[in-house]
Structures are given as structure tokens and as C-alpha cells.
Amino acid sequence: MSEKDFPDDLFDKALDALDETGEEPIKTEGIKAVPELLQRGYYDKAVDIMIKIIEDSDPYSINDKIAVTDIAHQVAQEDANIIRRLLPYLYVIYNKTEAYLTRASPDPVLIMNTANVLTLAKSVLYDEVASLKQKIIDVANQISKEYKTVNIPLGDVATRVGLSLVVVLLLVDEMLLNKEVRGHYDSVGDILTLESDKARCYNCGAEFSKDVEKCPSCSTEFPKCVICRLIIRTIPVSCPKCNNSAHREHMLEWLKMSHDKKKDKGMCPICQNYLGPEDLK
């Protein structure tokens, strides 16, 4: 039975009991608590504190973060599985992602120590990252089915998986880069938009391969967006003057960017005709 199987307040009650027996109580906060917790076998509690120190920029100092990596290195020499949950957070520091850099400037000693820990715990790290990636994919698909949407809030994914959003962002970025998941990331709202291997005709509803430019069922031709140059898989919008087509969201954004205050309209990216959203066909 592991610590996580116990009631939430049992750990605190156990500490109170130690006070009554005359033993020195275990510290439960800050870096100084970690060695004793590890020594007494409270691994989950110790790792929780280590993650908190790594994640929070305040009140913990950079020295506390470095101390975490020192302790992690010692533990990894014996059994890296003990700090398995900590490794993805160190992985974020090592990769120096934008999300991490906005929280705290990386210290060179911290980066070096982190690299040493991850090298020592390489096999456990790879297993943990692979496991977390699969959990992220599973949860994203679950949310997609529950809410019938392809736009997945990564904050919700992080909550369900039990990870920091910073870690989820890094792993999702890797998965998109390596084609482990199809889609794209929008930093506004931290949204992952999932893409299917199949496309569906907006005219007749037939399903087909995404590289098809003409519906094999109803012969509807799918134009390319004049803005992003990709094939339009949803109902397109067109300029009434030149008839060039675009994704609706792309055209609306273009009109907003090219908006003329005097005319209160934007310009078509091709023919430069002034038009507003209501003019699109």
C-alpha cells in the first residue's frame, strides 16, 4: 500500500502522533524537509515538495532549486523510479522552453545539475515521458468526445492528467513536432486543435483522404485559401468582385488587419476591393 492510498489527512495525523511519542516531528515544507522524508520512506510527499520548489518562482530561491537537483542526483544513483514524477519538470528546465523562461531565468548550475540527473535517469525519464504523452492524447480525445469539439483546452488536459500546464505544453509541442499527434497549437487560450486523418465534404458529407482536392462523391472542388494557401475543407468565403476564396476565419482576420477607418471596411488580399464581413459570399 503506497502513501497515495491513505486518506488525505493521515500523513498529518501521523506527524502529530510522532510529537506525542517524543520523537522529533518531520518537517513537511521546504527543501530541508526533503532528505528526512526520503530517509523515512515518504517518497511521494518528498517528491511533491521537490516539484513545488521547481515549479514555484516564489518563495523558493534558485539555491533551493539547485538543492532539489542535488538531492535528485543522489536518489537517481540508487533508484530513479523514486523521483519518476519529478523528472518531467526537470525535463522542462533542461529544454529551456519559452513557458519556463517566462517563470524564472534558468541558472547555469541548475541547468548543468538537471542534465546530470536526466542522464543518470534516462531510461526512467523516457518511460515516464512516453506514458505522459499517451495520457495527454487519451485525455484530449476524451474531452473531444465529451464536448464534441476538436479544440482542446490544454489547461483542462493538465488538470485531468495531474501535471503542470508547463509540462503539458512542452510534451504537446514535442508530439506535434514528431507527428505523434495531428493538429496545431494556439497560444491564445493554450488550445490544441486536433486534426483527423480524414476530411469530410461540406456539401454532401462524404468522408475522404485529406489530400483529395475534389469530393469523390459529389464532385465538389475544394479551392485553396488565398491567404494560407491550404485546401479549404470547410465552407469557404469569397470576394464578390474577384471570386477568390479563403477560410472564413482567415479572411475575417485579413479584413480586420487591412481595415480602413474612413471606409469602415478592409481590402480583399487579391483585388484590393473594399469589403466588410457582410459583403463576403
C-alpha positions as protocol buffer text, in pm:
chain_id: "A"
residue {
  index: 1
  type: MET
  ca { x: 0 y: 0 z: 0 }
}
residue {
  index: 2
  type: SER
  ca { x: 151 y: 331 z: -102 }
}
residue {
  index: 3
  type: GLU
  ca { x: 117 y: 672 z: 60 }
}
residue {
  index: 4
  type: LYS
  ca { x: -128 y: 783 z: -207 }
}
residue {
  index: 5
  type: ASP
  ca { x: -370 y: 510 z: -91 }
}
residue {
  index: 6
  type: PHE
  ca { x: -405 y: 670 z: 253 }
}
residue {
  index: 7
  type: PRO
  ca { x: -667 y: 933 z: 347 }
}
residue {
  index: 8
  type: ASP
  ca { x: -555 y: 1289 z: 279 }
}
residue {
  index: 9
  type: ASP
  ca { x: -516 y: 1379 z: 647 }
}
residue {
  index: 10
  type: LEU
  ca { x: -348 y: 1058 z: 761 }
}
residue {
  index: 11
  type: PHE
  ca { x: 3 y: 1190 z: 699 }
}
residue {
  index: 12
  type: ASP
  ca { x: -56 y: 1495 z: 918 }
}
residue {
  index: 13
  type: LYS
  ca { x: -210 y: 1277 z: 1192 }
}
residue {
  index: 14
  type: ALA
  ca { x: 94 y: 1053 z: 1181 }
}
residue {
  index: 15
  type: LEU
  ca { x: 318 y: 1354 z: 1236 }
}
residue {
  index: 16
  type: ASP
  ca { x: 109 y: 1459 z: 1535 }
}
residue {
  index: 17
  type: ALA
  ca { x: 145 y: 1110 z: 1677 }
}
residue {
  index: 18
  type: LEU
  ca { x: 522 y: 1134 z: 1649 }
}
residue {
  index: 19
  type: ASP
  ca { x: 508 y: 1451 z: 1858 }
}
residue {
  index: 20
  type: GLU
  ca { x: 322 y: 1266 z: 2133 }
}
residue {
  index: 21
  type: THR
  ca { x: 577 y: 982 z: 2142 }
}
residue {
  index: 22
  type: GLY
  ca { x: 859 y: 1225 z: 2194 }
}
residue {
  index: 23
  type: GLU
  ca { x: 1019 y: 1176 z: 1854 }
}
residue {
  index: 24
  type: GLU
  ca { x: 1119 y: 1480 z: 1658 }
}
residue {
  index: 25
  type: PRO
  ca { x: 837 y: 1565 z: 1412 }
}
residue {
  index: 26
  type: ILE
  ca { x: 907 y: 1551 z: 1040 }
}
residue {
  index: 27
  type: LYS
  ca { x: 923 y: 1882 z: 860 }
}
residue {
  index: 28
  type: THR
  ca { x: 666 y: 1892 z: 580 }
}
residue {
  index: 29
  type: GLU
  ca { x: 760 y: 2210 z: 395 }
}
residue {
  index: 30
  type: GLY
  ca { x: 1064 y: 2346 z: 215 }
}
residue {
  index: 31
  type: ILE
  ca { x: 1386 y: 2190 z: 95 }
}
residue {
  index: 32
  type: LYS
  ca { x: 1503 y: 2098 z: 446 }
}
residue {
  index: 33
  type: ALA
  ca { x: 1212 y: 1855 z: 480 }
}
residue {
  index: 34
  type: VAL
  ca { x: 1303 y: 1651 z: 173 }
}
residue {
  index: 35
  type: PRO
  ca { x: 1604 y: 1447 z: 298 }
}
residue {
  index: 36
  type: GLU
  ca { x: 1424 y: 1329 z: 612 }
}
residue {
  index: 37
  type: LEU
  ca { x: 1107 y: 1243 z: 422 }
}
residue {
  index: 38
  type: LEU
  ca { x: 1313 y: 1036 z: 179 }
}
residue {
  index: 39
  type: GLN
  ca { x: 1504 y: 870 z: 461 }
}
residue {
  index: 40
  type: ARG
  ca { x: 1180 y: 767 z: 633 }
}
residue {
  index: 41
  type: GLY
  ca { x: 1029 y: 641 z: 310 }
}
residue {
  index: 42
  type: TYR
  ca { x: 772 y: 915 z: 247 }
}
residue {
  index: 43
  type: TYR
  ca { x: 872 y: 929 z: -118 }
}
residue {
  index: 44
  type: ASP
  ca { x: 552 y: 1076 z: -261 }
}
residue {
  index: 45
  type: LYS
  ca { x: 549 y: 1355 z: -4 }
}
residue {
  index: 46
  type: ALA
  ca { x: 917 y: 1432 z: -70 }
}
residue {
  index: 47
  type: VAL
  ca { x: 866 y: 1442 z: -447 }
}
residue {
  index: 48
  type: ASP
  ca { x: 561 y: 1667 z: -405 }
}
residue {
  index: 49
  type: ILE
  ca { x: 778 y: 1921 z: -223 }
}
residue {
  index: 50
  type: MET
  ca { x: 1056 y: 1893 z: -481 }
}
residue {
  index: 51
  type: ILE
  ca { x: 810 y: 1957 z: -765 }
}
residue {
  index: 52
  type: LYS
  ca { x: 665 y: 2253 z: -580 }
}
residue {
  index: 53
  type: ILE
  ca { x: 1010 y: 2405 z: -534 }
}
residue {
  index: 54
  type: ILE
  ca { x: 1099 y: 2356 z: -901 }
}
residue {
  index: 55
  type: GLU
  ca { x: 766 y: 2493 z: -1022 }
}
residue {
  index: 56
  type: ASP
  ca { x: 716 y: 2793 z: -794 }
}
residue {
  index: 57
  type: SER
  ca { x: 928 y: 3102 z: -851 }
}
residue {
  index: 58
  type: ASP
  ca { x: 831 y: 3236 z: -507 }
}
residue {
  index: 59
  type: PRO
  ca { x: 906 y: 3190 z: -220 }
}
residue {
  index: 60
  type: TYR
  ca { x: 1177 y: 2940 z: -311 }
}
residue {
  index: 61
  type: SER
  ca { x: 1518 y: 3066 z: -419 }
}
residue {
  index: 62
  type: ILE
  ca { x: 1735 y: 2940 z: -701 }
}
residue {
  index: 63
  type: ASN
  ca { x: 1954 y: 2777 z: -438 }
}
residue {
  index: 64
  type: ASP
  ca { x: 1658 y: 2564 z: -329 }
}
residue {
  index: 65
  type: LYS
  ca { x: 1604 y: 2455 z: -689 }
}
residue {
  index: 66
  type: ILE
  ca { x: 1970 y: 2361 z: -719 }
}
residue {
  index: 67
  type: ALA
  ca { x: 1941 y: 2171 z: -390 }
}
residue {
  index: 68
  type: VAL
  ca { x: 1650 y: 1975 z: -540 }
}
residue {
  index: 69
  type: THR
  ca { x: 1870 y: 1866 z: -831 }
}
residue {
  index: 70
  type: ASP
  ca { x: 2150 y: 1770 z: -590 }
}
residue {
  index: 71
  type: ILE
  ca { x: 1911 y: 1550 z: -392 }
}
residue {
  index: 72
  type: ALA
  ca { x: 1758 y: 1411 z: -711 }
}
residue {
  index: 73
  type: HIS
  ca { x: 2103 y: 1311 z: -835 }
}
residue {
  index: 74
  type: GLN
  ca { x: 2173 y: 1120 z: -514 }
}
residue {
  index: 75
  type: VAL
  ca { x: 1837 y: 943 z: -531 }
}
residue {
  index: 76
  type: ALA
  ca { x: 1875 y: 859 z: -901 }
}
residue {
  index: 77
  type: GLN
  ca { x: 2202 y: 680 z: -826 }
}
residue {
  index: 78
  type: GLU
  ca { x: 2007 y: 437 z: -608 }
}
residue {
  index: 79
  type: ASP
  ca { x: 1664 y: 420 z: -778 }
}
residue {
  index: 80
  type: ALA
  ca { x: 1547 y: 679 z: -1030 }
}
residue {
  index: 81
  type: ASN
  ca { x: 1192 y: 545 z: -1007 }
}
residue {
  index: 82
  type: ILE
  ca { x: 1158 y: 719 z: -670 }
}
residue {
  index: 83
  type: ILE
  ca { x: 1176 y: 1058 z: -844 }
}
residue {
  index: 84
  type: ARG
  ca { x: 989 y: 948 z: -1159 }
}
residue {
  index: 85
  type: ARG
  ca { x: 721 y: 1218 z: -1116 }
}
residue {
  index: 86
  type: LEU
  ca { x: 987 y: 1489 z: -1076 }
}
residue {
  index: 87
  type: LEU
  ca { x: 1170 y: 1405 z: -1399 }
}
residue {
  index: 88
  type: PRO
  ca { x: 926 y: 1574 z: -1644 }
}
residue {
  index: 89
  type: TYR
  ca { x: 964 y: 1901 z: -1451 }
}
residue {
  index: 90
  type: LEU
  ca { x: 1343 y: 1877 z: -1475 }
}
residue {
  index: 91
  type: TYR
  ca { x: 1297 y: 1794 z: -1842 }
}
residue {
  index: 92
  type: VAL
  ca { x: 1122 y: 2129 z: -1886 }
}
residue {
  index: 93
  type: ILE
  ca { x: 1416 y: 2312 z: -1728 }
}
residue {
  index: 94
  type: TYR
  ca { x: 1664 y: 2122 z: -1944 }
}
residue {
  index: 95
  type: ASN
  ca { x: 1475 y: 2210 z: -2262 }
}
residue {
  index: 96
  type: LYS
  ca { x: 1454 y: 2576 z: -2152 }
}
residue {
  index: 97
  type: THR
  ca { x: 1111 y: 2615 z: -2307 }
}
residue {
  index: 98
  type: GLU
  ca { x: 954 y: 2957 z: -2350 }
}
residue {
  index: 99
  type: ALA
  ca { x: 691 y: 2864 z: -2093 }
}
residue {
  index: 100
  type: TYR
  ca { x: 961 y: 2800 z: -1834 }
}
residue {
  index: 101
  type: LEU
  ca { x: 1166 y: 3108 z: -1923 }
}
residue {
  index: 102
  type: THR
  ca { x: 868 y: 3332 z: -1853 }
}
residue {
  index: 103
  type: ARG
  ca { x: 856 y: 3196 z: -1498 }
}
residue {
  index: 104
  type: ALA
  ca { x: 1220 y: 3212 z: -1396 }
}
residue {
  index: 105
  type: SER
  ca { x: 1553 y: 3272 z: -1565 }
}
residue {
  index: 106
  type: PRO
  ca { x: 1750 y: 2946 z: -1586 }
}
residue {
  index: 107
  type: ASP
  ca { x: 2065 y: 2931 z: -1374 }
}
residue {
  index: 108
  type: PRO
  ca { x: 2368 y: 2764 z: -1541 }
}
residue {
  index: 109
  type: VAL
  ca { x: 2435 y: 2546 z: -1235 }
}
residue {
  index: 110
  type: LEU
  ca { x: 2069 y: 2444 z: -1227 }
}
residue {
  index: 111
  type: ILE
  ca { x: 2081 y: 2355 z: -1597 }
}
residue {
  index: 112
  type: MET
  ca { x: 2402 y: 2152 z: -1555 }
}
residue {
  index: 113
  type: ASN
  ca { x: 2271 y: 1967 z: -1249 }
}
residue {
  index: 114
  type: THR
  ca { x: 1945 y: 1895 z: -1428 }
}
residue {
  index: 115
  type: ALA
  ca { x: 2131 y: 1750 z: -1727 }
}
residue {
  index: 116
  type: ASN
  ca { x: 2328 y: 1522 z: -1493 }
}
residue {
  index: 117
  type: VAL
  ca { x: 2012 y: 1393 z: -1325 }
}
residue {
  index: 118
  type: LEU
  ca { x: 1834 y: 1329 z: -1654 }
}
residue {
  index: 119
  type: THR
  ca { x: 2137 y: 1149 z: -1795 }
}
residue {
  index: 120
  type: LEU
  ca { x: 2150 y: 926 z: -1490 }
}
residue {
  index: 121
  type: ALA
  ca { x: 1775 y: 861 z: -1502 }
}
residue {
  index: 122
  type: LYS
  ca { x: 1749 y: 846 z: -1881 }
}
residue {
  index: 123
  type: SER
  ca { x: 1558 y: 520 z: -1914 }
}
residue {
  index: 124
  type: VAL
  ca { x: 1307 y: 614 z: -1644 }
}
residue {
  index: 125
  type: LEU
  ca { x: 1264 y: 959 z: -1799 }
}
residue {
  index: 126
  type: TYR
  ca { x: 1189 y: 811 z: -2143 }
}
residue {
  index: 127
  type: ASP
  ca { x: 934 y: 571 z: -1995 }
}
residue {
  index: 128
  type: GLU
  ca { x: 766 y: 849 z: -1797 }
}
residue {
  index: 129
  type: VAL
  ca { x: 754 y: 1091 z: -2091 }
}
residue {
  index: 130
  type: ALA
  ca { x: 611 y: 822 z: -2319 }
}
residue {
  index: 131
  type: SER
  ca { x: 349 y: 736 z: -2057 }
}
residue {
  index: 132
  type: LEU
  ca { x: 252 y: 1101 z: -2005 }
}
residue {
  index: 133
  type: LYS
  ca { x: 227 y: 1165 z: -2378 }
}
residue {
  index: 134
  type: GLN
  ca { x: -16 y: 875 z: -2413 }
}
residue {
  index: 135
  type: LYS
  ca { x: -220 y: 1004 z: -2118 }
}
residue {
  index: 136
  type: ILE
  ca { x: -234 y: 1351 z: -2277 }
}
residue {
  index: 137
  type: ILE
  ca { x: -354 y: 1203 z: -2608 }
}
residue {
  index: 138
  type: ASP
  ca { x: -614 y: 987 z: -2432 }
}
residue {
  index: 139
  type: VAL
  ca { x: -747 y: 1278 z: -2226 }
}
residue {
  index: 140
  type: ALA
  ca { x: -754 y: 1510 z: -2530 }
}
residue {
  index: 141
  type: ASN
  ca { x: -957 y: 1251 z: -2723 }
}
residue {
  index: 142
  type: GLN
  ca { x: -1184 y: 1203 z: -2423 }
}
residue {
  index: 143
  type: ILE
  ca { x: -1252 y: 1577 z: -2400 }
}
residue {
  index: 144
  type: SER
  ca { x: -1310 y: 1587 z: -2776 }
}
residue {
  index: 145
  type: LYS
  ca { x: -1577 y: 1317 z: -2749 }
}
residue {
  index: 146
  type: GLU
  ca { x: -1738 y: 1461 z: -2436 }
}
residue {
  index: 147
  type: TYR
  ca { x: -1780 y: 1811 z: -2575 }
}
residue {
  index: 148
  type: LYS
  ca { x: -1790 y: 1725 z: -2948 }
}
residue {
  index: 149
  type: THR
  ca { x: -1507 y: 1963 z: -3028 }
}
residue {
  index: 150
  type: VAL
  ca { x: -1161 y: 1947 z: -3182 }
}
residue {
  index: 151
  type: ASN
  ca { x: -1043 y: 2249 z: -2981 }
}
residue {
  index: 152
  type: ILE
  ca { x: -892 y: 2109 z: -2663 }
}
residue {
  index: 153
  type: PRO
  ca { x: -801 y: 2343 z: -2372 }
}
residue {
  index: 154
  type: LEU
  ca { x: -462 y: 2219 z: -2254 }
}
residue {
  index: 155
  type: GLY
  ca { x: -530 y: 2363 z: -1909 }
}
residue {
  index: 156
  type: ASP
  ca { x: -812 y: 2109 z: -1875 }
}
residue {
  index: 157
  type: VAL
  ca { x: -583 y: 1833 z: -2001 }
}
residue {
  index: 158
  type: ALA
  ca { x: -319 y: 1929 z: -1744 }
}
residue {
  index: 159
  type: THR
  ca { x: -576 y: 1917 z: -1463 }
}
residue {
  index: 160
  type: ARG
  ca { x: -707 y: 1575 z: -1564 }
}
residue {
  index: 161
  type: VAL
  ca { x: -362 y: 1425 z: -1613 }
}
residue {
  index: 162
  type: GLY
  ca { x: -237 y: 1582 z: -1289 }
}
residue {
  index: 163
  type: LEU
  ca { x: 50 y: 1777 z: -1443 }
}
residue {
  index: 164
  type: SER
  ca { x: 166 y: 2135 z: -1459 }
}
residue {
  index: 165
  type: LEU
  ca { x: 48 y: 2316 z: -1772 }
}
residue {
  index: 166
  type: VAL
  ca { x: 414 y: 2397 z: -1845 }
}
residue {
  index: 167
  type: VAL
  ca { x: 497 y: 2026 z: -1872 }
}
residue {
  index: 168
  type: VAL
  ca { x: 191 y: 1958 z: -2089 }
}
residue {
  index: 169
  type: LEU
  ca { x: 287 y: 2243 z: -2325 }
}
residue {
  index: 170
  type: LEU
  ca { x: 637 y: 2101 z: -2371 }
}
residue {
  index: 171
  type: LEU
  ca { x: 516 y: 1746 z: -2436 }
}
residue {
  index: 172
  type: VAL
  ca { x: 242 y: 1861 z: -2675 }
}
residue {
  index: 173
  type: ASP
  ca { x: 498 y: 2069 z: -2864 }
}
residue {
  index: 174
  type: GLU
  ca { x: 718 y: 1760 z: -2899 }
}
residue {
  index: 175
  type: MET
  ca { x: 426 y: 1546 z: -3013 }
}
residue {
  index: 176
  type: LEU
  ca { x: 324 y: 1797 z: -3279 }
}
residue {
  index: 177
  type: LEU
  ca { x: 684 y: 1828 z: -3400 }
}
residue {
  index: 178
  type: ASN
  ca { x: 728 y: 1450 z: -3417 }
}
residue {
  index: 179
  type: LYS
  ca { x: 384 y: 1394 z: -3574 }
}
residue {
  index: 180
  type: GLU
  ca { x: 278 y: 1187 z: -3272 }
}
residue {
  index: 181
  type: VAL
  ca { x: -46 y: 1382 z: -3276 }
}
residue {
  index: 182
  type: ARG
  ca { x: -210 y: 1564 z: -3567 }
}
residue {
  index: 183
  type: GLY
  ca { x: -314 y: 1921 z: -3503 }
}
residue {
  index: 184
  type: HIS
  ca { x: -182 y: 2264 z: -3415 }
}
residue {
  index: 185
  type: TYR
  ca { x: -133 y: 2472 z: -3102 }
}
residue {
  index: 186
  type: ASP
  ca { x: -282 y: 2815 z: -3040 }
}
residue {
  index: 187
  type: SER
  ca { x: -110 y: 3012 z: -2763 }
}
residue {
  index: 188
  type: VAL
  ca { x: -424 y: 3222 z: -2715 }
}
residue {
  index: 189
  type: GLY
  ca { x: -600 y: 3016 z: -2453 }
}
residue {
  index: 190
  type: ASP
  ca { x: -347 y: 2732 z: -2480 }
}
residue {
  index: 191
  type: ILE
  ca { x: -566 y: 2538 z: -2722 }
}
residue {
  index: 192
  type: LEU
  ca { x: -471 y: 2220 z: -2906 }
}
residue {
  index: 193
  type: THR
  ca { x: -679 y: 2182 z: -3222 }
}
residue {
  index: 194
  type: LEU
  ca { x: -693 y: 1817 z: -3322 }
}
residue {
  index: 195
  type: GLU
  ca { x: -691 y: 1715 z: -3685 }
}
residue {
  index: 196
  type: SER
  ca { x: -826 y: 1393 z: -3830 }
}
residue {
  index: 197
  type: ASP
  ca { x: -658 y: 1183 z: -4099 }
}
residue {
  index: 198
  type: LYS
  ca { x: -984 y: 1216 z: -4289 }
}
residue {
  index: 199
  type: ALA
  ca { x: -1174 y: 1514 z: -4427 }
}
residue {
  index: 200
  type: ARG
  ca { x: -1548 y: 1549 z: -4482 }
}
residue {
  index: 201
  type: CYS
  ca { x: -1716 y: 1721 z: -4775 }
}
residue {
  index: 202
  type: TYR
  ca { x: -1909 y: 2029 z: -4659 }
}
residue {
  index: 203
  type: ASN
  ca { x: -2151 y: 1979 z: -4949 }
}
residue {
  index: 204
  type: CYS
  ca { x: -2255 y: 1612 z: -4926 }
}
residue {
  index: 205
  type: GLY
  ca { x: -2090 y: 1491 z: -4604 }
}
residue {
  index: 206
  type: ALA
  ca { x: -1879 y: 1220 z: -4769 }
}
residue {
  index: 207
  type: GLU
  ca { x: -1552 y: 1127 z: -4593 }
}
residue {
  index: 208
  type: PHE
  ca { x: -1226 y: 1101 z: -4784 }
}
residue {
  index: 209
  type: SER
  ca { x: -848 y: 1138 z: -4764 }
}
residue {
  index: 210
  type: LYS
  ca { x: -720 y: 1486 z: -4682 }
}
residue {
  index: 211
  type: ASP
  ca { x: -504 y: 1509 z: -4993 }
}
residue {
  index: 212
  type: VAL
  ca { x: -811 y: 1494 z: -5221 }
}
residue {
  index: 213
  type: GLU
  ca { x: -894 y: 1825 z: -5393 }
}
residue {
  index: 214
  type: LYS
  ca { x: -1230 y: 1712 z: -5531 }
}
residue {
  index: 215
  type: CYS
  ca { x: -1505 y: 1523 z: -5350 }
}
residue {
  index: 216
  type: PRO
  ca { x: -1519 y: 1168 z: -5494 }
}
residue {
  index: 217
  type: SER
  ca { x: -1890 y: 1154 z: -5413 }
}
residue {
  index: 218
  type: CYS
  ca { x: -2045 y: 1483 z: -5534 }
}
residue {
  index: 219
  type: SER
  ca { x: -1751 y: 1626 z: -5734 }
}
residue {
  index: 220
  type: THR
  ca { x: -1737 y: 1947 z: -5528 }
}
residue {
  index: 221
  type: GLU
  ca { x: -1399 y: 2110 z: -5589 }
}
residue {
  index: 222
  type: PHE
  ca { x: -1216 y: 2238 z: -5283 }
}
residue {
  index: 223
  type: PRO
  ca { x: -1038 y: 2569 z: -5352 }
}
residue {
  index: 224
  type: LYS
  ca { x: -715 y: 2679 z: -5190 }
}
residue {
  index: 225
  type: CYS
  ca { x: -723 y: 2963 z: -4940 }
}
residue {
  index: 226
  type: VAL
  ca { x: -568 y: 3276 z: -5095 }
}
residue {
  index: 227
  type: ILE
  ca { x: -424 y: 3363 z: -4755 }
}
residue {
  index: 228
  type: CYS
  ca { x: -277 y: 3041 z: -4611 }
}
residue {
  index: 229
  type: ARG
  ca { x: -253 y: 2855 z: -4947 }
}
residue {
  index: 230
  type: LEU
  ca { x: -401 y: 2537 z: -4799 }
}
residue {
  index: 231
  type: ILE
  ca { x: -704 y: 2348 z: -4932 }
}
residue {
  index: 232
  type: ILE
  ca { x: -1027 y: 2472 z: -4772 }
}
residue {
  index: 233
  type: ARG
  ca { x: -1214 y: 2185 z: -4606 }
}
residue {
  index: 234
  type: THR
  ca { x: -1493 y: 2395 z: -4456 }
}
residue {
  index: 235
  type: ILE
  ca { x: -1747 y: 2616 z: -4634 }
}
residue {
  index: 236
  type: PRO
  ca { x: -1530 y: 2889 z: -4790 }
}
residue {
  index: 237
  type: VAL
  ca { x: -1600 y: 3259 z: -4825 }
}
residue {
  index: 238
  type: SER
  ca { x: -1527 y: 3452 z: -5144 }
}
residue {
  index: 239
  type: CYS
  ca { x: -1470 y: 3809 z: -5255 }
}
residue {
  index: 240
  type: PRO
  ca { x: -1779 y: 3919 z: -5455 }
}
residue {
  index: 241
  type: LYS
  ca { x: -1557 y: 4101 z: -5704 }
}
residue {
  index: 242
  type: CYS
  ca { x: -1273 y: 3859 z: -5788 }
}
residue {
  index: 243
  type: ASN
  ca { x: -1433 y: 3537 z: -5654 }
}
residue {
  index: 244
  type: ASN
  ca { x: -1112 y: 3425 z: -5483 }
}
residue {
  index: 245
  type: SER
  ca { x: -1183 y: 3204 z: -5182 }
}
residue {
  index: 246
  type: ALA
  ca { x: -1042 y: 3178 z: -4831 }
}
residue {
  index: 247
  type: HIS
  ca { x: -1104 y: 3016 z: -4496 }
}
residue {
  index: 248
  type: ARG
  ca { x: -1366 y: 3231 z: -4325 }
}
residue {
  index: 249
  type: GLU
  ca { x: -1154 y: 3294 z: -4014 }
}
residue {
  index: 250
  type: HIS
  ca { x: -852 y: 3388 z: -4228 }
}
residue {
  index: 251
  type: MET
  ca { x: -1049 y: 3632 z: -4443 }
}
residue {
  index: 252
  type: LEU
  ca { x: -1209 y: 3797 z: -4139 }
}
residue {
  index: 253
  type: GLU
  ca { x: -867 y: 3839 z: -3978 }
}
residue {
  index: 254
  type: TRP
  ca { x: -730 y: 3983 z: -4303 }
}
residue {
  index: 255
  type: LEU
  ca { x: -1015 y: 4235 z: -4327 }
}
residue {
  index: 256
  type: LYS
  ca { x: -952 y: 4336 z: -3967 }
}
residue {
  index: 257
  type: MET
  ca { x: -581 y: 4390 z: -4032 }
}
residue {
  index: 258
  type: SER
  ca { x: -644 y: 4589 z: -4353 }
}
residue {
  index: 259
  type: HIS
  ca { x: -934 y: 4790 z: -4208 }
}
residue {
  index: 260
  type: ASP
  ca { x: -972 y: 5145 z: -4338 }
}
residue {
  index: 261
  type: LYS
  ca { x: -1128 y: 5375 z: -4078 }
}
residue {
  index: 262
  type: LYS
  ca { x: -1279 y: 5612 z: -4334 }
}
residue {
  index: 263
  type: LYS
  ca { x: -1445 y: 5338 z: -4537 }
}
residue {
  index: 264
  type: ASP
  ca { x: -1501 y: 5116 z: -4231 }
}
residue {
  index: 265
  type: LYS
  ca { x: -1400 y: 4817 z: -4442 }
}
residue {
  index: 266
  type: GLY
  ca { x: -1098 y: 4604 z: -4517 }
}
residue {
  index: 267
  type: MET
  ca { x: -946 y: 4507 z: -4851 }
}
residue {
  index: 268
  type: CYS
  ca { x: -952 y: 4182 z: -5046 }
}
residue {
  index: 269
  type: PRO
  ca { x: -598 y: 4034 z: -5041 }
}
residue {
  index: 270
  type: ILE
  ca { x: -615 y: 3975 z: -5418 }
}
residue {
  index: 271
  type: CYS
  ca { x: -811 y: 4251 z: -5593 }
}
residue {
  index: 272
  type: GLN
  ca { x: -786 y: 4515 z: -5316 }
}
residue {
  index: 273
  type: ASN
  ca { x: -1161 y: 4573 z: -5334 }
}
residue {
  index: 274
  type: TYR
  ca { x: -1300 y: 4724 z: -5013 }
}
residue {
  index: 275
  type: LEU
  ca { x: -1539 y: 4490 z: -4837 }
}
residue {
  index: 276
  type: GLY
  ca { x: -1671 y: 4402 z: -4495 }
}
residue {
  index: 277
  type: PRO
  ca { x: -1775 y: 4068 z: -4341 }
}
residue {
  index: 278
  type: GLU
  ca { x: -2130 y: 4127 z: -4463 }
}
residue {
  index: 279
  type: ASP
  ca { x: -2007 y: 4152 z: -4825 }
}
residue {
  index: 280
  type: LEU
  ca { x: -1846 y: 3808 z: -4835 }
}
residue {
  index: 281
  type: LYS
  ca { x: -2027 y: 3541 z: -5030 }
}
